[in-house]
CSV table of C-alpha atoms and ligand atoms in Angstrom, one decimal:
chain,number,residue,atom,x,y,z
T,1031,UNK,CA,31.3,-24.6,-10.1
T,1032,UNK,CA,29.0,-27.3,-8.9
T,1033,UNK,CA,25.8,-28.4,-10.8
T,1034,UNK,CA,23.7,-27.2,-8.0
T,1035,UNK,CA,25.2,-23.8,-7.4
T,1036,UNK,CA,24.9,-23.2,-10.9
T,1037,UNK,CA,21.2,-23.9,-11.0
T,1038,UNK,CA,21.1,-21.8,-7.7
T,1039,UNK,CA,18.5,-18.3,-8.3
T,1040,UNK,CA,20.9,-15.2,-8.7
T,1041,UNK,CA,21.5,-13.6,-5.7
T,1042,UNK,CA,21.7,-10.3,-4.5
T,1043,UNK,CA,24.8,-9.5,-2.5
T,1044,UNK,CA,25.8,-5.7,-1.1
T,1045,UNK,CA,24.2,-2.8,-0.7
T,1046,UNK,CA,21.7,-1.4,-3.1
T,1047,UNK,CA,23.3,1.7,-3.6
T,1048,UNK,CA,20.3,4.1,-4.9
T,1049,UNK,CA,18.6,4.1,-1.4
T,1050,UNK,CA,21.2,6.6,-0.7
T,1051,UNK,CA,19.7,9.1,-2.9
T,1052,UNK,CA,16.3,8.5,-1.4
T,1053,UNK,CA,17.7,9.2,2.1
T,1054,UNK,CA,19.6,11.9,1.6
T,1055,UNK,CA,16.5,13.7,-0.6
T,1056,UNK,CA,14.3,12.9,2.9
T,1057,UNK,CA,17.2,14.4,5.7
T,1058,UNK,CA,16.7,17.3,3.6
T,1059,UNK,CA,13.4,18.1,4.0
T,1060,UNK,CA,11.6,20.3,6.8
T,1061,UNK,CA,8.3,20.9,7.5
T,1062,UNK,CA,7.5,24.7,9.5
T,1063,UNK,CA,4.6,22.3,12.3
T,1064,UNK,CA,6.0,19.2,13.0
T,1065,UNK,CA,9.1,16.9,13.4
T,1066,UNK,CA,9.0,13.9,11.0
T,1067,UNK,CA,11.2,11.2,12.6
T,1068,UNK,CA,12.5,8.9,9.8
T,1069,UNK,CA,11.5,4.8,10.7
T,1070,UNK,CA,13.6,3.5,7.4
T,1071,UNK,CA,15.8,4.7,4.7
T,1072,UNK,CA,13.0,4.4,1.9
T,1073,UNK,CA,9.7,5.4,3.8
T,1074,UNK,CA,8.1,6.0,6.8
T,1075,UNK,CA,8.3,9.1,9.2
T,1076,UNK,CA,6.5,9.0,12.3
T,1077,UNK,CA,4.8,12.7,12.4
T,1078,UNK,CA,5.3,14.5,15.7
T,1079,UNK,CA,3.4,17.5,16.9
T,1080,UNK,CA,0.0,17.3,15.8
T,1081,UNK,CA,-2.9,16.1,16.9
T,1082,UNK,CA,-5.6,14.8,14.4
T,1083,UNK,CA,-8.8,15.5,17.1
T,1084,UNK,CA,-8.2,19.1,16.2
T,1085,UNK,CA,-9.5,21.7,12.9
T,1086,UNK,CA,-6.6,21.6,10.4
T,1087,UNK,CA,-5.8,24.3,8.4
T,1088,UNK,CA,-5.1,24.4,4.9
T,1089,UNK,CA,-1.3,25.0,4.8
T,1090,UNK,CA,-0.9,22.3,8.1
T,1091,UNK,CA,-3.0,19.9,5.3
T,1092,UNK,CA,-0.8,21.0,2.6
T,1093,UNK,CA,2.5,20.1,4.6
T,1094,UNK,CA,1.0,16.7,5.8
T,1095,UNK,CA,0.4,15.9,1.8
T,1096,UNK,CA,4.2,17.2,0.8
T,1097,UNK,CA,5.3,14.7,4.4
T,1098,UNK,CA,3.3,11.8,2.5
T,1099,UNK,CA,4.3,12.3,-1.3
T,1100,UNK,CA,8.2,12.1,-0.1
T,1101,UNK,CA,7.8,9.9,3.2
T,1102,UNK,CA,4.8,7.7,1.3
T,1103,UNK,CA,3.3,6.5,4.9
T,1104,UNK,CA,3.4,8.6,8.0
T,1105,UNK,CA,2.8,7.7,11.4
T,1106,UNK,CA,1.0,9.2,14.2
T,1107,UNK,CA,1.2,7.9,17.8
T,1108,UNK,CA,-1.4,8.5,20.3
T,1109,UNK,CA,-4.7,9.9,18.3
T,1110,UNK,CA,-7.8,9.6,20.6
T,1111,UNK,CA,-9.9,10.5,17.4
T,1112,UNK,CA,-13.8,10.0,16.9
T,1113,UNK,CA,-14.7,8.3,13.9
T,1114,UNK,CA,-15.7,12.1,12.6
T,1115,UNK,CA,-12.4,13.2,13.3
T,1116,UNK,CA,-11.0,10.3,10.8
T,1117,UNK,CA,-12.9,11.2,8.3
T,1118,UNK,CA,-12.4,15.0,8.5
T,1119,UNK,CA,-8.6,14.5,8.8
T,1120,UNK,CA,-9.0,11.7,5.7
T,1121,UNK,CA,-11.2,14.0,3.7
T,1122,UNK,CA,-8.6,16.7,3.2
T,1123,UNK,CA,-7.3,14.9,1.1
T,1124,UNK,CA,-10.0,14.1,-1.2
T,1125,UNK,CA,-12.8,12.3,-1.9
T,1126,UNK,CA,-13.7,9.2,0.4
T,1127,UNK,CA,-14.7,6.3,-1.4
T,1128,UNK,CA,-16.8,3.4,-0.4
T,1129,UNK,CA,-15.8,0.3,-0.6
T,1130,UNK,CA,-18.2,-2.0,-2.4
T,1131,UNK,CA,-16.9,-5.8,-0.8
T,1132,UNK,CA,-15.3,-4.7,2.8
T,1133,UNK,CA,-17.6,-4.6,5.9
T,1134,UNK,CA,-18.6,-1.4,7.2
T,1135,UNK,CA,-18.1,0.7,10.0
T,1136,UNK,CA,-20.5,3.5,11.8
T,1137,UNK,CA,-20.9,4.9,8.6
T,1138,UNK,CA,-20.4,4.1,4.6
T,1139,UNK,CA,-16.7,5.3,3.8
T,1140,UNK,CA,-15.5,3.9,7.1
T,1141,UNK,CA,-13.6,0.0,6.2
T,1142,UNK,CA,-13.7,-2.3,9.7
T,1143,UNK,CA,-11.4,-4.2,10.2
T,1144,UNK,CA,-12.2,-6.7,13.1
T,1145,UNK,CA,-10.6,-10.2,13.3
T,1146,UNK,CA,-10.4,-12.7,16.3
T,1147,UNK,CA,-10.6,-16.8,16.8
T,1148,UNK,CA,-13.4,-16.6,13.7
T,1149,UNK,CA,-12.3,-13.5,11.6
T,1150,UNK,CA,-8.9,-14.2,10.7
T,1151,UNK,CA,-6.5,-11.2,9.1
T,1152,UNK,CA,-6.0,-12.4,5.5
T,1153,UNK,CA,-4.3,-9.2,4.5
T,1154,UNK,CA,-1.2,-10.7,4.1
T,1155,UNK,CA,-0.1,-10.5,0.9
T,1156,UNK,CA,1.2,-7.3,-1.0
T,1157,UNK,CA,-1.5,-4.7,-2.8
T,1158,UNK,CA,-2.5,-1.3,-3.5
T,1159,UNK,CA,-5.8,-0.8,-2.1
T,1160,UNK,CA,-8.1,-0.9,-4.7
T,1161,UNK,CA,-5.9,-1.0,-7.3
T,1162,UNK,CA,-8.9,-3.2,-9.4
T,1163,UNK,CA,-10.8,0.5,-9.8
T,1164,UNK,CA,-10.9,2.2,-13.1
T,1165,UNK,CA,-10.0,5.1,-10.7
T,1166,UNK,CA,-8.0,3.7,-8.0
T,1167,UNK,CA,-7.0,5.0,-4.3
T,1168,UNK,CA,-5.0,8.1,-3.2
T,1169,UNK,CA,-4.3,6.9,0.1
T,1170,UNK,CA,-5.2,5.4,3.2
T,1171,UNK,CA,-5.7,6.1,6.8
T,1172,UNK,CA,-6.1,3.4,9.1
T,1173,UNK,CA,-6.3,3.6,12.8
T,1174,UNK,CA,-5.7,0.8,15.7
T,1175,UNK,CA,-8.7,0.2,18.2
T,1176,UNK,CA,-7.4,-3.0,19.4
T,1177,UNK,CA,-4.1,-4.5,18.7
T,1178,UNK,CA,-2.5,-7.8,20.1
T,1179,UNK,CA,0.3,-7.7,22.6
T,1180,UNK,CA,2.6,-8.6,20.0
T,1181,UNK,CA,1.9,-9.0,16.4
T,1182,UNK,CA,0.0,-7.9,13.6
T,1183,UNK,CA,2.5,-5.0,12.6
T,1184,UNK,CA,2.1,-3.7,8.9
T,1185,UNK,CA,4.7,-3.9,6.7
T,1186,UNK,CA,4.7,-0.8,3.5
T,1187,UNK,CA,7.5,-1.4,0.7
T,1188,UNK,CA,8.3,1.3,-1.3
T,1189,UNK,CA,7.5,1.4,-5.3
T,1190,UNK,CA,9.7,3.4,-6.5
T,1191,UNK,CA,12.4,2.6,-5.2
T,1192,UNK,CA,11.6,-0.9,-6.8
T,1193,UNK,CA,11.2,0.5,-9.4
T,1194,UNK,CA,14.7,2.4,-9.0
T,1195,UNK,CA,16.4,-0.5,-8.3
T,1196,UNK,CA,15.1,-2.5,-11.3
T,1197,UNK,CA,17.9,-3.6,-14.0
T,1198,UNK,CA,18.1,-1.8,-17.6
T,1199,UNK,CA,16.6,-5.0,-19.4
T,1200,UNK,CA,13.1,-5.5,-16.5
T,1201,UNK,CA,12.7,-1.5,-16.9
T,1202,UNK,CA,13.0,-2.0,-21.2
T,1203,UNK,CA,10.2,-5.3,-20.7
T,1204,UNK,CA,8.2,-3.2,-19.2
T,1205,UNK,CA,8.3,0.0,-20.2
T,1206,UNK,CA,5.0,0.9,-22.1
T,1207,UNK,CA,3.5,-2.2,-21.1
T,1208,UNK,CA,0.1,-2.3,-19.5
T,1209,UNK,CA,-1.9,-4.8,-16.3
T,1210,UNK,CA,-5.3,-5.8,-15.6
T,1211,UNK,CA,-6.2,-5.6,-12.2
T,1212,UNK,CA,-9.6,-7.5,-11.3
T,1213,UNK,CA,-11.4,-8.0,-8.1
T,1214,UNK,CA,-12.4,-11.4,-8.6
T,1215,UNK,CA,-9.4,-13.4,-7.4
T,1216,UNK,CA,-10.4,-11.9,-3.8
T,1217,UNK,CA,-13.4,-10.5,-2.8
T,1218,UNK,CA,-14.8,-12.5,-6.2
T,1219,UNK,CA,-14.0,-15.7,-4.4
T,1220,UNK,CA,-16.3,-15.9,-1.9
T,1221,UNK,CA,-19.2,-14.7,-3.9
T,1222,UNK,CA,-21.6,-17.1,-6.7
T,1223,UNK,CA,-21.1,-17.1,-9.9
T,1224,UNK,CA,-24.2,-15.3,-11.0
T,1225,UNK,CA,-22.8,-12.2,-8.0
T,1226,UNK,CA,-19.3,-12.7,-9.6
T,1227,UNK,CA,-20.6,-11.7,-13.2
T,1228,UNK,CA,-23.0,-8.9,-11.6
T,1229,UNK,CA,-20.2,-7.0,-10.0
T,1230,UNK,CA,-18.7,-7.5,-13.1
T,1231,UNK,CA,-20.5,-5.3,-14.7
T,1232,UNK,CA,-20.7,-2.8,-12.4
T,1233,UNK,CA,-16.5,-3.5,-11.6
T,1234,UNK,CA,-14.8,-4.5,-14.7
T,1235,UNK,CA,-11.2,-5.1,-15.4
T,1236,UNK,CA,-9.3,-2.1,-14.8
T,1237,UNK,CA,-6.4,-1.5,-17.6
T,1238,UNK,CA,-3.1,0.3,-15.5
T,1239,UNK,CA,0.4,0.8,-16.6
T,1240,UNK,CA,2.9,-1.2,-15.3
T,1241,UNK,CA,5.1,1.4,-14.7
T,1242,UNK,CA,3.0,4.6,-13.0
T,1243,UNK,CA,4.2,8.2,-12.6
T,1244,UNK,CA,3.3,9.3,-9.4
T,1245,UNK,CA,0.8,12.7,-10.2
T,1246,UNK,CA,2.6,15.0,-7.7
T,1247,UNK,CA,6.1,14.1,-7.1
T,1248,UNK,CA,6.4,12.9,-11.5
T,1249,UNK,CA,8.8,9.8,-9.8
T,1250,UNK,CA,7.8,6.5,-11.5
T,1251,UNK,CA,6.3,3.4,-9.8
T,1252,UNK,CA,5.9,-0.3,-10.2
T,1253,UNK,CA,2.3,-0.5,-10.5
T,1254,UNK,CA,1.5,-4.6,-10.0
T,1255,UNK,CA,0.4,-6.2,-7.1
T,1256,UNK,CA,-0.1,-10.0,-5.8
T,1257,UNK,CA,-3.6,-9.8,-5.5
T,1258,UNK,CA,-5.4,-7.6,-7.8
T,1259,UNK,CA,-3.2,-7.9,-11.3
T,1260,UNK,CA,-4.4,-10.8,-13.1
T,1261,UNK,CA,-1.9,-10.7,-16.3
T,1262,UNK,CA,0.0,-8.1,-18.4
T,1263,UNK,CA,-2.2,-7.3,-21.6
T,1264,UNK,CA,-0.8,-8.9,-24.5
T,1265,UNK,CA,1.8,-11.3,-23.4
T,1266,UNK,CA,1.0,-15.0,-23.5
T,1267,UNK,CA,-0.2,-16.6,-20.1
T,1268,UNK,CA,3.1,-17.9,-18.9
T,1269,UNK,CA,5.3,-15.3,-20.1
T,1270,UNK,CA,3.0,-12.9,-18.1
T,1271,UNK,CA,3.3,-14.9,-14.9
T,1272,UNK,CA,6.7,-15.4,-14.9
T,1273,UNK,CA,7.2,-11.6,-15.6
T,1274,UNK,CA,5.1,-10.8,-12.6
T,1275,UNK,CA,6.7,-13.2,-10.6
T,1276,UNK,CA,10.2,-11.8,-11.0
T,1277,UNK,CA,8.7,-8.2,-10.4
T,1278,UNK,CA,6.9,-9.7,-7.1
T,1279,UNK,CA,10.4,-10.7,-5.9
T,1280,UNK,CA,11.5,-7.0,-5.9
T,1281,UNK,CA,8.4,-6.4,-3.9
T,1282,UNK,CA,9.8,-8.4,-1.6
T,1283,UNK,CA,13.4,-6.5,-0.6
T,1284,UNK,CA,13.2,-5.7,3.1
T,1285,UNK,CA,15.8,-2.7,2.1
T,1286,UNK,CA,12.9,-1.6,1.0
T,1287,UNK,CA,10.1,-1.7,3.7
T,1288,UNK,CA,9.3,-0.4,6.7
T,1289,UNK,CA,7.6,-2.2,9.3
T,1290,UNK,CA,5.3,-0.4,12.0
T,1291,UNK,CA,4.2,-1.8,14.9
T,1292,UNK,CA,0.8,-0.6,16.2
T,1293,UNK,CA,-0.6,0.7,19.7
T,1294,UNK,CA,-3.7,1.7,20.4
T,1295,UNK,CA,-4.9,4.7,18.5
T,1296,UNK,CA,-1.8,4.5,16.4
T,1297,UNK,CA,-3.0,6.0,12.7
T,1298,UNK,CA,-1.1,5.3,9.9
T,1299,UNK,CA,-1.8,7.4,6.6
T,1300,UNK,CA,0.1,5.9,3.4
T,1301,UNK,CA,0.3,7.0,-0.1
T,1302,UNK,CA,-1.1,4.1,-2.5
T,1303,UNK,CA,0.3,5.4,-5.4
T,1304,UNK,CA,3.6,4.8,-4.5
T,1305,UNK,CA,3.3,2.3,-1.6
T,1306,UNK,CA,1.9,-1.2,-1.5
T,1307,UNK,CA,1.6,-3.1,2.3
T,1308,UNK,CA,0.7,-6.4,4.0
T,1309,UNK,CA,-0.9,-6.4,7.0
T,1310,UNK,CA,0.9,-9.6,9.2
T,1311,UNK,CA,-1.6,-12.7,9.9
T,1312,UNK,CA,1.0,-14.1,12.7
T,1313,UNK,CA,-1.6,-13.0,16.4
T,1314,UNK,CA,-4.4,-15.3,15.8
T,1315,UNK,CA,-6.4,-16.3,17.6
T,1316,UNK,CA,-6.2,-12.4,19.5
T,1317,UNK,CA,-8.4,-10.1,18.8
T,1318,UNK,CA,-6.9,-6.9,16.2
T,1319,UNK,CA,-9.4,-4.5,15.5
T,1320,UNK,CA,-8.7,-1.4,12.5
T,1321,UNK,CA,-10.8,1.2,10.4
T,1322,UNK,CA,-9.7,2.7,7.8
T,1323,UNK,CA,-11.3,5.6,5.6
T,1324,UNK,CA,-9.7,5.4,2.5
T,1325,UNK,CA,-9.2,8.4,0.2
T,1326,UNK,CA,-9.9,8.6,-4.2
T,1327,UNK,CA,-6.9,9.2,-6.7
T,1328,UNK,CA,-6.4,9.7,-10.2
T,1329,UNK,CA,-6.0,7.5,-13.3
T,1330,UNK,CA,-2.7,6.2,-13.3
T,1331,UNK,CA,-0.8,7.5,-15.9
W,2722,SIN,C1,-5.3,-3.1,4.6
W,2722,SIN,O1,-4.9,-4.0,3.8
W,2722,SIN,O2,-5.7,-2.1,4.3
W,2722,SIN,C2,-5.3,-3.5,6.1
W,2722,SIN,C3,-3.9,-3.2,6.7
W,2722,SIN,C4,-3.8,-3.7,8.1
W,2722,SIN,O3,-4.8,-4.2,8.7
W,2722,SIN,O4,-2.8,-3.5,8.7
């Protein structure tokens, strides 16, 4: 062999064979008031038959949770929702939070997301939402007020299924080991030092295990992400990097992903335990315009 297919990264070839059991665990599910339409092997089912404007009983909300634990985002086409409908529909759930850094909607809890020639869409890289909290998110629900002809879908990859696929030895490094997720690499960024070590205070570094189990379904999860995990406690600097690094890269499978491509009043309601998504930057200089409400977890554990 050549010098330089030697130094060449290893390469996946073939299929990765436990998606199979992830499929066939989702074709057997049903659900008693609506169709879930599969759109990947992982994750994502578009929900058909109901309509988020209306009153939602307690079993329909229990049946949209079990659709989101298993399918980790869901879909719904075609919502003309109020902003009060949004947050009823995200409030079954749990808790809303308010984010502290994002800007704000009509009211508190509601996250606007309005980009154009000057606001440009810099979700693009892969995160848990708030994954920097002591007590981090449940889940999401973001709906589409304006999106561009073409462009800015969202892609969601699926964490356990990374973490599924990871080998004997990553799972072993890992195993036990614990993150520090911080704020300050993003929305700290744009702020002065002296607001930096305010929020500090009021946000400090959040200690989560690497490897999550997920509080309803017990499955485990990768539990890193690109833009909130600083290091991995205890592990010099570089050996922490270039751990993350090769966990990023799994991240990164598209058998993993599902990629949605918005229409007006498209919602989308993902599982942030589970899940992590980037939001593609590729319509500027259109105009894409979301909000999202987004919904208090647990501890990771
Ligand atoms: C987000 O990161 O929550 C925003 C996702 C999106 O705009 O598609």
């Amino acid at each position: 062999m050549s010098a330089a297919i030697e130094s060449h990264r290893p390469l996946h070839y073939g299929p990765r064979r436990h998606i199979a059991a992830i499929r066939e665990r989702l074709d057997a599910l049903n659900f008693d008031r609506f169709e879930v339409v599969p759109q990947a092997p992982c994750l994502g089912g578009e929900v058909r038959g109901v309509d988020l404007s209306k009153p939602m009983d307690a079993a329909l909300a229990a049946d949209i949770e079990r659709a989101l634990v298993e399918y980790k985002v869901l879909f719904f086409r075609d919502q003309k929702i109020s902003q009060a409908d949004h947050a009823a529909f995200a409030a079954q759930f749990g808790e809303l939070e308010v984010h502290p850094f994002l800007p704000e909607g009509a009211s508190p809890e509601v996250i606007r997301f309005a980009k154009d020639e000057e606001v440009v869409g810099v979700e693009n890289n892969w995160h848990s939402d708030v994954s920097w909290r002591q007590v981090p998110s449940l889940g999401s629900v973001l709906r589409a007020h304006e999106v561009p002809g073409v462009g800015g879908d969202t892609l969601w990859t699926d964490m356990e299924a990374v973490y599924d696929g990871l080998s004997d030895e990553i799972k072993k490094e890992i195993d036990g080991r614990v993150a520090i997720h911080d704020f300050v690499h993003t929305f700290g960024l744009a702020m002065s030092e002296e607001d930096r070590a305010e929020k500090r205070k009021e946000f400090p570094p959040a200690h989560h295990p690497l490897v999550r189990t997920h509080p309803v379904s017990g499955r485990k999860c990768l539990y890193v992400n690109t833009i909130f995990t600083s290091h991995i406690d205890g592990l010099p600097d570089d050996e922490s990097r270039d751990l993350l690094a090769r966990l990023y890269q799994e991240v990164e499978i598209p058998e993993y992903q599902v990629r949605f491509r918005w229409e007006k009043d498209s919602v989308a309601f993902w599982d942030n335990r589970s899940t992590q998504h980037y939001a593609s930057s590729d319509y500027w200089p259109r105009e894409r315009v979301m909000e999202r409400i987004t919904i208090i977890g647990d501890t990771p554990r």
